[in-house]
């Protein structure tokens, strides 16, 4: 078939492969910074809420803070359209440089805003403004960077290469957890409210200059239009886009709910801050181990088995883990539940991004992936924490997050049945050894 011939031709004549470690690090930094900022914001959502949205109504400041965080997701699709398409038109490298610079503005700006008590309504307005800028930048980050990693990777190592981006995000989660634990142990409640959360957010900003300089040294993997050789039918492209959107929506829901476990443990289960912060460190550690493991396994056995089996395990484990957590309300129960759920989730999630990227044609890969990712993140990622907090408050049930998570898992399993197998080892494409 023509598509198979084109695929074989691309593998026999690949772009230069074997990126230096510093270039992989440069690409992964954007994703890492996104998740460090996200997790740290989630950690200190209550403190940020009291700083910018003071209220006498219990829980209102937290909900306003989470809604502000969610506002940044509104501009992600716009960033995906602008920056993602930029990656297809003029190159992956320029798009990555532009997105990283804008991410830096958003990351640095928020923690430098004075409190509501100091400047009144200008404080929440600026907070929302910086989240919108950051959301725009992050919407255009994943498409070009993931496309770059896939195109620079040896064909039979694509899963491992792309999984390193997911691993960097989970490493950032782990670091954020460690920073949160250290600050919670060293500072009292008043200090955390006044300036502790600002220190935590600004800590991530130190890598911005390094990442920007490293990205300027990247090579370019975008090929000229005549070299793409791809003409997918509208029907096949639509199926990939729809399945990819559902798959990433499910993965996003699960992932962002796991990142919410620190807030959940503190606000809903009443655990001390230092124990609650450890939940995210555990989630990050599991991702650091399971992300590259999932990518490596998918290179050997195919994408679909490595996605389906962990999702089935996750479906079985959700309610027992939350029931254990609700009954025991201890640090051990929290860490065990987070470890089991995060291991099953991250084994599959890193491979999902590989499968979607691999299934998209080269000439639209950056923009299409950016839009699919941005829509799933905007609709489900931006709303997950707010909805779970609202449902928990409405029902009074600590098991509300479990019901929300199991819904995402079911959607993911349905999407996996539609997603085609794309691993070179499964579709009969051999790696060039020349």
Short mmCIF file of C-alpha atoms in Angstrom, two decimals:
data_model
loop_
_atom_site.label_atom_id
_atom_site.label_comp_id
_atom_site.label_asym_id
_atom_site.label_seq_id
_atom_site.Cartn_x
_atom_site.Cartn_y
_atom_site.Cartn_z
CA UNK A 1 0.00 0.00 0.00
CA UNK A 2 1.13 3.54 -0.70
CA UNK A 3 1.11 4.65 2.97
CA UNK A 4 3.17 1.61 3.91
CA UNK A 5 5.67 2.30 1.12
CA UNK A 6 6.00 5.91 2.23
CA UNK A 7 6.53 4.84 5.80
CA UNK A 8 9.19 2.33 4.77
CA UNK A 9 10.92 5.00 2.69
CA UNK A 10 11.02 7.39 5.65
CA UNK A 11 12.57 4.70 7.84
CA UNK A 12 15.18 3.74 5.24
CA UNK A 13 16.14 7.40 4.84
CA UNK A 14 15.70 8.90 8.29
CA UNK A 15 16.89 12.31 9.42
CA UNK A 16 20.03 12.34 11.58
CA UNK A 17 19.37 10.31 14.71
CA UNK A 18 20.90 9.95 18.11
CA UNK A 19 20.43 13.29 19.83
CA UNK A 20 23.05 14.40 22.34
CA UNK A 21 21.78 14.28 25.92
CA UNK A 22 21.88 18.08 26.23
CA UNK A 23 19.48 18.43 23.27
CA UNK A 24 17.02 15.95 24.75
CA UNK A 25 17.31 17.89 28.00
CA UNK A 26 16.64 21.16 26.18
CA UNK A 27 13.48 19.79 24.54
CA UNK A 28 12.17 18.19 27.72
CA UNK A 29 12.68 21.31 29.84
CA UNK A 30 9.52 22.99 28.55
CA UNK A 31 7.35 20.08 29.61
CA UNK A 32 9.18 19.83 32.92
CA UNK A 33 8.67 23.52 33.67
CA UNK A 34 4.98 23.24 32.83
CA UNK A 35 4.44 20.42 35.30
CA UNK A 36 6.61 21.93 38.01
CA UNK A 37 4.55 25.09 37.84
CA UNK A 38 1.29 23.15 37.67
CA UNK A 39 2.04 20.92 40.63
CA UNK A 40 3.43 23.75 42.75
CA UNK A 41 0.33 25.83 42.05
CA UNK A 42 -1.84 22.85 43.05
CA UNK A 43 0.20 22.44 46.26
CA UNK A 44 -0.30 26.03 47.24
CA UNK A 45 -3.75 26.61 45.76
CA UNK A 46 -5.15 27.41 49.20
CA UNK A 47 -2.37 29.92 49.96
CA UNK A 48 -2.68 31.53 46.52
CA UNK A 49 -6.42 31.76 46.99
CA UNK A 50 -6.05 33.56 50.31
CA UNK A 51 -3.48 35.93 48.76
CA UNK A 52 -5.46 37.00 45.69
CA UNK A 53 -9.06 36.00 46.51
CA UNK A 54 -9.69 36.53 50.23
CA UNK A 55 -13.18 35.45 51.35
CA UNK A 56 -15.10 34.77 54.55
CA UNK A 57 -16.93 31.85 52.91
CA UNK A 58 -15.26 28.49 53.68
CA UNK A 59 -13.73 26.97 50.56
CA UNK A 60 -14.48 29.98 48.34
CA UNK A 61 -10.85 31.17 48.15
CA UNK A 62 -9.66 27.68 47.16
CA UNK A 63 -12.30 27.39 44.42
CA UNK A 64 -11.40 30.86 43.09
CA UNK A 65 -7.72 29.90 43.05
CA UNK A 66 -8.43 26.68 41.16
CA UNK A 67 -10.67 28.56 38.72
CA UNK A 68 -7.82 31.02 38.06
CA UNK A 69 -5.49 28.13 37.40
CA UNK A 70 -8.09 26.72 35.01
CA UNK A 71 -8.30 30.06 33.18
CA UNK A 72 -4.89 29.40 31.69
CA UNK A 73 -6.32 26.40 29.88
CA UNK A 74 -8.70 28.63 27.92
CA UNK A 75 -5.87 30.01 25.79
CA UNK A 76 -4.17 26.68 25.15
CA UNK A 77 -6.07 25.92 21.93
CA UNK A 78 -5.15 29.36 20.58
CA UNK A 79 -1.48 28.75 21.41
CA UNK A 80 -1.71 25.33 19.76
CA UNK A 81 -3.09 26.85 16.56
CA UNK A 82 -0.54 29.67 16.42
CA UNK A 83 2.65 28.04 17.73
CA UNK A 84 1.83 24.47 16.72
CA UNK A 85 1.21 25.49 13.13
CA UNK A 86 4.35 27.64 13.30
CA UNK A 87 6.25 24.40 13.94
CA UNK A 88 4.84 22.95 10.70
CA UNK A 89 5.44 26.06 8.62
CA UNK A 90 8.89 27.36 9.54
CA UNK A 91 10.33 24.70 11.85
CA UNK A 92 10.13 22.90 15.17
CA UNK A 93 13.02 24.90 16.65
CA UNK A 94 11.56 28.44 16.21
CA UNK A 95 8.25 27.29 17.66
CA UNK A 96 9.97 25.78 20.69
CA UNK A 97 11.98 28.95 21.29
CA UNK A 98 8.87 31.14 21.13
CA UNK A 99 6.84 28.93 23.47
CA UNK A 100 9.64 28.65 26.03
CA UNK A 101 10.12 32.43 26.17
CA UNK A 102 6.41 32.97 26.82
CA UNK A 103 6.34 30.19 29.42
CA UNK A 104 9.10 32.06 31.26
CA UNK A 105 7.03 35.26 31.36
CA UNK A 106 4.08 33.42 32.88
CA UNK A 107 6.12 31.44 35.39
CA UNK A 108 8.02 34.47 36.70
CA UNK A 109 5.12 36.91 36.62
CA UNK A 110 2.61 35.23 38.94
CA UNK A 111 4.73 34.91 42.11
CA UNK A 112 5.84 38.55 41.79
CA UNK A 113 2.29 39.96 41.95
CA UNK A 114 1.54 41.86 45.20
CA UNK A 115 -1.35 40.58 47.31
CA UNK A 116 -4.98 41.70 47.16
CA UNK A 117 -4.42 43.51 50.46
CA UNK A 118 -1.72 45.62 48.78
CA UNK A 119 -3.16 46.50 45.36
CA UNK A 120 -6.80 45.43 45.51
CA UNK A 121 -8.56 44.10 42.39
CA UNK A 122 -5.44 44.55 40.27
CA UNK A 123 -3.94 41.48 41.99
CA UNK A 124 -6.49 38.90 40.76
CA UNK A 125 -6.62 40.60 37.34
CA UNK A 126 -2.84 40.24 36.94
CA UNK A 127 -2.98 36.66 38.21
CA UNK A 128 -5.53 35.72 35.55
CA UNK A 129 -3.54 37.63 32.90
CA UNK A 130 -0.31 35.74 33.58
CA UNK A 131 -2.19 32.42 33.55
CA UNK A 132 -3.64 33.30 30.13
CA UNK A 133 -0.18 34.11 28.72
CA UNK A 134 1.26 30.91 30.13
CA UNK A 135 -1.65 28.87 28.81
CA UNK A 136 -1.08 30.26 25.31
CA UNK A 137 2.60 29.30 25.47
CA UNK A 138 2.00 25.82 26.83
CA UNK A 139 -0.62 25.16 24.17
CA UNK A 140 2.11 25.48 21.57
CA UNK A 141 4.86 23.66 23.46
CA UNK A 142 3.93 19.98 23.25
CA UNK A 143 3.34 19.72 19.49
CA UNK A 144 6.70 21.00 18.18
CA UNK A 145 8.78 19.44 20.97
CA UNK A 146 7.21 15.98 20.73
CA UNK A 147 7.38 16.05 16.93
CA UNK A 148 11.06 16.97 17.20
CA UNK A 149 11.84 14.06 19.52
CA UNK A 150 10.06 11.55 17.30
CA UNK A 151 11.71 12.78 14.12
CA UNK A 152 15.19 12.81 15.69
CA UNK A 153 14.84 9.37 17.26
CA UNK A 154 15.97 6.07 15.72
CA UNK A 155 12.73 4.44 14.46
CA UNK A 156 12.90 1.52 16.88
CA UNK A 157 13.58 3.86 19.82
CA UNK A 158 10.78 6.39 19.31
CA UNK A 159 8.86 5.16 22.33
CA UNK A 160 11.86 5.58 24.62
CA UNK A 161 12.80 9.00 23.24
CA UNK A 162 9.30 10.49 23.54
CA UNK A 163 8.82 8.91 26.96
CA UNK A 164 11.81 10.92 28.19
CA UNK A 165 9.67 14.02 27.80
CA UNK A 166 7.01 12.49 30.04
CA UNK A 167 9.75 11.40 32.45
CA UNK A 168 11.02 14.97 32.68
CA UNK A 169 7.54 16.11 33.64
CA UNK A 170 7.28 13.51 36.38
CA UNK A 171 10.77 14.34 37.59
CA UNK A 172 9.57 17.93 37.89
CA UNK A 173 6.57 16.66 39.85
CA UNK A 174 8.90 14.78 42.19
CA UNK A 175 11.10 17.85 42.66
CA UNK A 176 8.03 19.97 43.34
CA UNK A 177 6.97 17.47 45.98
CA UNK A 178 10.37 17.62 47.65
CA UNK A 179 10.31 21.45 47.59
CA UNK A 180 6.82 21.41 49.08
CA UNK A 181 7.85 19.02 51.85
CA UNK A 182 10.90 21.13 52.68
CA UNK A 183 8.93 24.38 52.83
CA UNK A 184 6.09 22.83 54.82
CA UNK A 185 8.62 21.52 57.33
CA UNK A 186 10.62 24.74 57.58
CA UNK A 187 7.84 27.36 57.56
CA UNK A 188 4.72 27.94 59.61
CA UNK A 189 1.24 28.56 58.15
CA UNK A 190 1.61 32.33 58.16
CA UNK A 191 4.96 32.19 56.35
CA UNK A 192 3.60 29.80 53.73
CA UNK A 193 0.67 32.14 53.12
CA UNK A 194 2.75 35.30 52.87
CA UNK A 195 5.82 34.25 50.88
CA UNK A 196 6.52 30.51 51.03
CA UNK A 197 4.41 29.73 47.96
CA UNK A 198 6.18 32.48 46.00
CA UNK A 199 9.57 30.91 46.72
CA UNK A 200 8.32 27.54 45.51
CA UNK A 201 7.05 28.94 42.19
CA UNK A 202 10.14 31.08 41.57
CA UNK A 203 12.40 28.07 42.16
CA UNK A 204 11.26 26.69 38.81
CA UNK A 205 12.20 29.91 37.03
CA UNK A 206 15.93 29.35 37.51
CA UNK A 207 16.03 26.89 34.60
CA UNK A 208 14.47 29.31 32.09
CA UNK A 209 17.72 30.96 30.90
CA UNK A 210 19.48 27.59 30.69
CA UNK A 211 16.66 26.03 28.70
CA UNK A 212 16.44 28.95 26.29
CA UNK A 213 20.17 28.89 25.57
CA UNK A 214 20.18 25.13 25.04
CA UNK A 215 17.21 25.27 22.67
CA UNK A 216 19.07 27.71 20.45
CA UNK A 217 21.59 24.93 19.71
CA UNK A 218 18.97 22.44 18.44
CA UNK A 219 19.04 21.09 14.90
CA UNK A 220 15.91 21.20 12.72
CA UNK A 221 13.85 18.10 11.88
CA UNK A 222 11.12 19.67 9.71
CA UNK A 223 11.51 18.40 6.14
CA UNK A 224 10.58 20.38 2.99
CA UNK A 225 7.00 19.78 1.79
CA UNK A 226 8.09 17.73 -1.23
CA UNK A 227 9.98 15.34 1.07
CA UNK A 228 7.02 14.55 3.30
CA UNK A 229 5.48 12.05 0.88
CA UNK A 230 2.31 11.70 2.95
CA UNK A 231 -1.28 12.08 1.81
CA UNK A 232 -3.54 10.56 4.50
CA UNK A 233 -7.26 10.38 3.76
CA UNK A 234 -9.58 12.70 5.64
CA UNK A 235 -11.31 9.69 7.15
CA UNK A 236 -8.11 8.11 8.56
CA UNK A 237 -6.84 11.45 9.83
CA UNK A 238 -10.19 12.19 11.50
CA UNK A 239 -10.19 8.80 13.21
CA UNK A 240 -6.71 9.35 14.60
CA UNK A 241 -7.62 12.85 15.79
CA UNK A 242 -10.85 11.70 17.49
CA UNK A 243 -9.23 8.68 19.14
CA UNK A 244 -6.22 10.75 20.18
CA UNK A 245 -8.44 13.43 21.71
CA UNK A 246 -10.37 10.85 23.74
CA UNK A 247 -7.19 9.04 24.76
CA UNK A 248 -5.42 12.18 25.94
CA UNK A 249 -8.59 13.37 27.67
CA UNK A 250 -8.63 10.17 29.71
CA UNK A 251 -4.91 10.34 30.44
CA UNK A 252 -5.18 14.02 31.39
CA UNK A 253 -8.08 13.42 33.76
CA UNK A 254 -6.19 10.67 35.56
CA UNK A 255 -2.89 12.51 35.62
CA UNK A 256 -4.28 15.81 36.90
CA UNK A 257 -6.35 14.03 39.50
CA UNK A 258 -3.20 12.34 40.78
CA UNK A 259 -1.51 15.75 40.99
CA UNK A 260 -4.49 16.93 43.05
CA UNK A 261 -3.85 14.28 45.72
CA UNK A 262 -1.82 16.68 47.87
CA UNK A 263 -4.66 19.21 48.02
CA UNK A 264 -7.15 16.37 48.50
CA UNK A 265 -5.17 14.84 51.35
CA UNK A 266 -4.90 18.16 53.14
CA UNK A 267 -8.28 19.76 52.44
CA UNK A 268 -10.55 16.68 52.40
CA UNK A 269 -8.79 14.11 54.57
CA UNK A 270 -7.26 16.61 57.02
CA UNK A 271 -3.68 15.30 56.79
CA UNK A 272 -0.72 17.48 57.84
CA UNK A 273 0.85 19.50 55.02
CA UNK A 274 4.20 17.72 55.20
CA UNK A 275 2.57 14.28 54.76
CA UNK A 276 0.24 15.56 52.02
CA UNK A 277 3.13 17.01 50.00
CA UNK A 278 4.75 13.58 49.99
CA UNK A 279 1.93 12.25 47.81
CA UNK A 280 3.12 14.23 44.82
CA UNK A 281 6.72 13.20 45.39
CA UNK A 282 5.56 9.56 45.22
CA UNK A 283 3.54 10.23 42.05
CA UNK A 284 6.56 11.88 40.46
CA UNK A 285 8.92 9.08 41.48
CA UNK A 286 6.61 6.47 39.95
CA UNK A 287 6.53 8.45 36.72
CA UNK A 288 10.32 8.80 36.58
CA UNK A 289 10.57 4.99 36.69
CA UNK A 290 7.49 3.97 34.69
CA UNK A 291 7.55 6.55 31.88
CA UNK A 292 10.78 5.32 30.22
CA UNK A 293 9.87 1.73 31.11
CA UNK A 294 6.57 2.11 29.24
CA UNK A 295 8.33 3.70 26.26
CA UNK A 296 10.95 0.94 26.15
CA UNK A 297 8.33 -1.81 26.41
CA UNK A 298 6.26 -0.22 23.65
CA UNK A 299 9.29 -0.28 21.34
CA UNK A 300 9.63 -4.03 21.95
CA UNK A 301 6.01 -5.21 22.13
CA UNK A 302 3.96 -2.49 20.44
CA UNK A 303 2.04 0.54 21.65
CA UNK A 304 -1.39 -0.99 22.27
CA UNK A 305 -0.47 -3.77 24.74
CA UNK A 306 1.52 -1.31 26.87
CA UNK A 307 -1.45 1.07 26.91
CA UNK A 308 -4.27 -1.41 27.46
CA UNK A 309 -2.85 -3.65 30.22
CA UNK A 310 -1.95 -0.80 32.64
CA UNK A 311 -5.32 0.87 32.03
CA UNK A 312 -7.10 -2.36 32.97
CA UNK A 313 -5.02 -2.59 36.13
CA UNK A 314 -5.85 1.03 36.92
CA UNK A 315 -9.58 0.38 36.50
CA UNK A 316 -9.38 -2.48 38.98
CA UNK A 317 -7.30 -0.52 41.51
CA UNK A 318 -9.14 2.82 41.67
CA UNK A 319 -11.87 2.08 44.21
CA UNK A 320 -9.82 -0.18 46.52
CA UNK A 321 -7.12 2.51 46.72
CA UNK A 322 -9.51 5.35 47.52
CA UNK A 323 -11.43 3.17 49.98
CA UNK A 324 -8.17 2.34 51.78
CA UNK A 325 -7.24 6.01 51.84
CA UNK A 326 -10.63 7.11 53.16
CA UNK A 327 -10.62 4.44 55.88
CA UNK A 328 -7.03 4.76 57.10
CA UNK A 329 -6.28 8.44 56.45
CA UNK A 330 -2.61 7.83 57.12
CA UNK A 331 0.62 8.66 55.37
CA UNK A 332 1.28 5.00 54.54
CA UNK A 333 -2.18 4.58 52.97
CA UNK A 334 -1.74 7.80 50.99
CA UNK A 335 1.63 6.79 49.60
CA UNK A 336 0.55 3.23 48.77
CA UNK A 337 -2.58 4.46 46.97
CA UNK A 338 -0.65 7.09 45.03
CA UNK A 339 2.11 4.61 44.12
CA UNK A 340 -0.27 1.98 42.76
CA UNK A 341 -2.43 4.43 40.79
CA UNK A 342 0.51 6.45 39.46
CA UNK A 343 2.46 3.38 38.32
CA UNK A 344 -0.47 2.02 36.32
CA UNK A 345 -1.29 5.44 34.89
CA UNK A 346 2.19 6.52 33.83
CA UNK A 347 3.06 3.21 32.18
CA UNK A 348 0.22 3.83 29.76
CA UNK A 349 0.20 7.62 29.47
CA UNK A 350 3.72 8.07 28.10
CA UNK A 351 2.98 5.47 25.42
CA UNK A 352 -0.28 7.19 24.47
CA UNK A 353 1.60 10.30 23.38
CA UNK A 354 3.97 8.13 21.32
CA UNK A 355 1.11 6.38 19.53
CA UNK A 356 -0.68 9.61 18.63
CA UNK A 357 2.48 11.37 17.44
CA UNK A 358 3.55 8.38 15.37
CA UNK A 359 0.16 8.14 13.67
CA UNK A 360 0.12 11.76 12.46
CA UNK A 361 1.62 12.77 9.07
CA UNK A 362 4.84 14.75 9.11
CA UNK A 363 3.52 17.84 7.35
CA UNK A 364 0.87 18.54 10.01
CA UNK A 365 2.35 16.67 12.98
CA UNK A 366 3.32 19.63 15.16
CA UNK A 367 0.08 21.57 14.72
CA UNK A 368 -2.27 18.59 14.85
CA UNK A 369 -0.66 17.16 17.97
CA UNK A 370 -0.64 20.58 19.61
CA UNK A 371 -4.35 21.09 18.92
CA UNK A 372 -5.35 17.59 20.04
CA UNK A 373 -3.31 17.92 23.22
CA UNK A 374 -4.47 21.48 23.93
CA UNK A 375 -8.16 20.64 23.53
CA UNK A 376 -7.94 17.62 25.81
CA UNK A 377 -5.96 19.56 28.41
CA UNK A 378 -8.20 22.63 28.18
CA UNK A 379 -11.49 20.78 28.51
CA UNK A 380 -10.48 18.10 31.00
CA UNK A 381 -7.18 19.16 32.59
CA UNK A 382 -8.28 22.70 33.38
CA UNK A 383 -11.54 21.56 34.91
CA UNK A 384 -10.51 18.36 36.72
CA UNK A 385 -9.29 19.85 39.99
CA UNK A 386 -12.13 22.35 40.20
CA UNK A 387 -14.81 19.73 39.45
CA UNK A 388 -13.36 17.19 41.88
CA UNK A 389 -13.12 19.81 44.65
CA UNK A 390 -16.69 20.93 43.91
CA UNK A 391 -18.06 17.35 43.77
CA UNK A 392 -16.32 16.44 47.03
CA UNK A 393 -17.75 19.52 48.71
CA UNK A 394 -21.23 18.94 47.21
CA UNK A 395 -21.51 15.23 48.06
CA UNK A 396 -19.41 15.23 51.21
CA UNK A 397 -17.93 11.93 49.97
CA UNK A 398 -14.16 11.37 49.93
CA UNK A 399 -14.78 8.83 47.15
CA UNK A 400 -15.88 11.49 44.65
CA UNK A 401 -12.41 11.56 42.99
CA UNK A 402 -12.58 7.79 42.46
CA UNK A 403 -15.81 8.06 40.47
CA UNK A 404 -14.30 10.81 38.34
CA UNK A 405 -11.14 8.82 37.71
CA UNK A 406 -12.95 5.63 36.73
CA UNK A 407 -14.94 7.60 34.16
CA UNK A 408 -11.71 8.74 32.54
CA UNK A 409 -10.32 5.20 32.53
CA UNK A 410 -13.41 3.87 30.73
CA UNK A 411 -13.14 6.58 28.06
CA UNK A 412 -9.46 5.73 27.62
CA UNK A 413 -10.14 2.03 27.12
CA UNK A 414 -12.76 2.78 24.47
CA UNK A 415 -10.34 5.08 22.63
CA UNK A 416 -7.63 2.41 22.71
CA UNK A 417 -9.88 0.05 20.77
CA UNK A 418 -10.05 2.61 17.93
CA UNK A 419 -6.40 3.71 17.94
CA UNK A 420 -4.28 1.90 15.31
CA UNK A 421 -1.05 0.12 16.18
CA UNK A 422 1.82 2.33 15.03
CA UNK A 423 5.01 0.79 16.46
CA UNK A 424 7.55 0.02 13.68
CA UNK A 425 8.22 -3.40 15.19
CA UNK A 426 4.51 -4.26 14.82
CA UNK A 427 3.83 -2.82 11.37
CA UNK A 428 6.81 -4.53 9.81
CA UNK A 429 9.14 -1.58 9.34
CA UNK A 430 12.77 -2.36 10.09
CA UNK A 431 15.31 0.10 11.42
CA UNK A 432 18.08 1.15 9.10
CA UNK A 433 21.47 -0.05 10.35
CA UNK A 434 23.55 1.69 7.71
#
